[in-house]
Amino acid sequence: MIIFLLFVVLSGILPAASSANPDVYSVLPADTRILQYSLADFDGDAREELAILYTTADETRLTLFREDSGRWSRWWDDNGAINGQDGNAPRSLETVDTNGDGRAEMLAYYLTEKNSAMTARILALDDQDLANPVFNIILEDMTAPPGYPLLGTEGQAHSVTFMRMASEVGSGYRRVYCWDGEKFEKCLEVEWKVP
């Protein structure tokens, strides 16, 4: 009896299982497998867009949705253009305002075939035509061994830092890119060696 009462109380407190949003899934291919999703404001209108990284037919794709009158509608699709220079697909995605302009950028992370290095690419919305959005690469760099960039400031500028940790015998570096108002430019590089 106590277990039954506990179940009744908990079922009233805990949220019911939710189903997937039909606005989103009706647009995506039937064999979609969601890898990651994120809510972020890419266009600065104070409303968040929904970024979905997914696989379909052995391809990794990225689609953005925006809310319109209480419904999600497709806003942008990468059409395979999100792939890295060597054709590999992103392993993960992050959305954050990297340059302090009040709008989120996409950080796509790519691992090499043998997972020995990772490329980070930052994509920003070009606000020339928001009806037909275009995302431009504003920074791309690689670290080996794989490592995520650090976001912060260098002096007064927003910055992105990449680190290569020195192995037992070898060299490493701290490479910093600073935001100049239009793009990230390398503003500092410190190398070190292990004797």
Short mmCIF file of C-alpha atoms in Angstrom, two decimals, residues 17-100:
data_model
loop_
_atom_site.label_atom_id
_atom_site.label_comp_id
_atom_site.label_asym_id
_atom_site.label_seq_id
_atom_site.Cartn_x
_atom_site.Cartn_y
_atom_site.Cartn_z
CA ALA A 17 7.33 11.79 -20.74
CA SER A 18 7.40 14.21 -23.65
CA SER A 19 7.17 13.34 -27.30
CA ALA A 20 9.36 14.78 -30.03
CA ASN A 21 8.22 18.02 -31.59
CA PRO A 22 6.30 17.14 -34.77
CA ASP A 23 7.26 20.47 -36.44
CA VAL A 24 10.91 19.43 -36.33
CA TYR A 25 10.63 15.72 -37.08
CA SER A 26 8.27 16.24 -40.00
CA VAL A 27 11.05 18.18 -41.79
CA LEU A 28 13.95 15.84 -41.01
CA PRO A 29 14.49 12.59 -42.96
CA ALA A 30 12.78 9.49 -41.58
CA ASP A 31 16.09 7.80 -40.64
CA THR A 32 17.32 10.80 -38.61
CA ARG A 33 19.38 10.08 -35.52
CA ILE A 34 19.87 13.20 -33.37
CA LEU A 35 23.47 13.64 -32.24
CA GLN A 36 23.10 16.99 -30.49
CA TYR A 37 20.81 20.00 -30.26
CA SER A 38 21.16 23.50 -28.88
CA LEU A 39 19.06 26.62 -28.44
CA ALA A 40 20.79 29.91 -29.22
CA ASP A 41 20.04 33.36 -30.65
CA PHE A 42 22.02 33.55 -33.91
CA ASP A 43 20.36 36.64 -35.41
CA GLY A 44 20.12 38.89 -32.34
CA ASP A 45 16.32 39.15 -32.29
CA ALA A 46 16.16 37.98 -28.63
CA ARG A 47 14.48 34.72 -29.72
CA GLU A 48 16.40 31.48 -29.73
CA GLU A 49 16.78 29.31 -32.78
CA LEU A 50 17.09 25.51 -32.54
CA ALA A 51 20.24 23.90 -33.98
CA ILE A 52 20.07 20.15 -34.60
CA LEU A 53 23.13 18.09 -35.53
CA TYR A 54 22.01 14.69 -36.82
CA THR A 55 22.89 11.77 -39.05
CA THR A 56 20.88 10.51 -42.00
CA ALA A 57 21.90 7.97 -44.63
CA ASP A 58 25.44 7.86 -43.17
CA GLU A 59 25.81 11.65 -43.49
CA THR A 60 26.08 14.19 -40.69
CA ARG A 61 23.89 17.23 -41.25
CA LEU A 62 22.97 20.43 -39.43
CA THR A 63 19.59 22.15 -39.63
CA LEU A 64 18.44 25.31 -37.86
CA PHE A 65 14.82 26.00 -36.97
CA ARG A 66 13.24 29.23 -35.84
CA GLU A 67 10.03 29.76 -33.95
CA ASP A 68 7.22 31.42 -35.86
CA SER A 69 3.76 31.86 -34.31
CA GLY A 70 4.38 29.09 -31.80
CA ARG A 71 5.67 26.57 -34.39
CA TRP A 72 9.17 25.55 -35.42
CA SER A 73 10.01 26.03 -39.09
CA ARG A 74 13.20 25.21 -41.00
CA TRP A 75 15.35 28.31 -41.27
CA TRP A 76 18.70 27.01 -42.56
CA ASP A 77 20.14 23.71 -43.70
CA ASP A 78 23.84 23.12 -44.29
CA ASN A 79 23.23 20.81 -47.29
CA GLY A 80 26.48 19.03 -46.41
CA ALA A 81 28.53 22.25 -46.34
CA ILE A 82 29.28 21.84 -42.62
CA ASN A 83 31.86 19.13 -43.40
CA GLY A 84 35.51 19.96 -42.80
CA GLN A 85 38.17 20.62 -45.42
CA ASP A 86 39.07 16.93 -45.66
CA GLY A 87 35.39 15.96 -45.94
CA ASN A 88 34.99 14.68 -42.40
CA ALA A 89 31.81 15.48 -40.52
CA PRO A 90 31.64 17.38 -37.24
CA ARG A 91 31.66 15.23 -34.11
CA SER A 92 30.01 17.83 -31.90
CA LEU A 93 28.57 21.31 -31.92
CA GLU A 94 28.53 24.15 -29.41
CA THR A 95 26.64 27.46 -29.58
CA VAL A 96 28.04 30.48 -27.75
CA ASP A 97 28.71 34.19 -28.30
CA THR A 98 32.46 34.07 -28.96
CA ASN A 99 32.99 37.70 -30.00
CA GLY A 100 30.69 39.63 -27.62
#
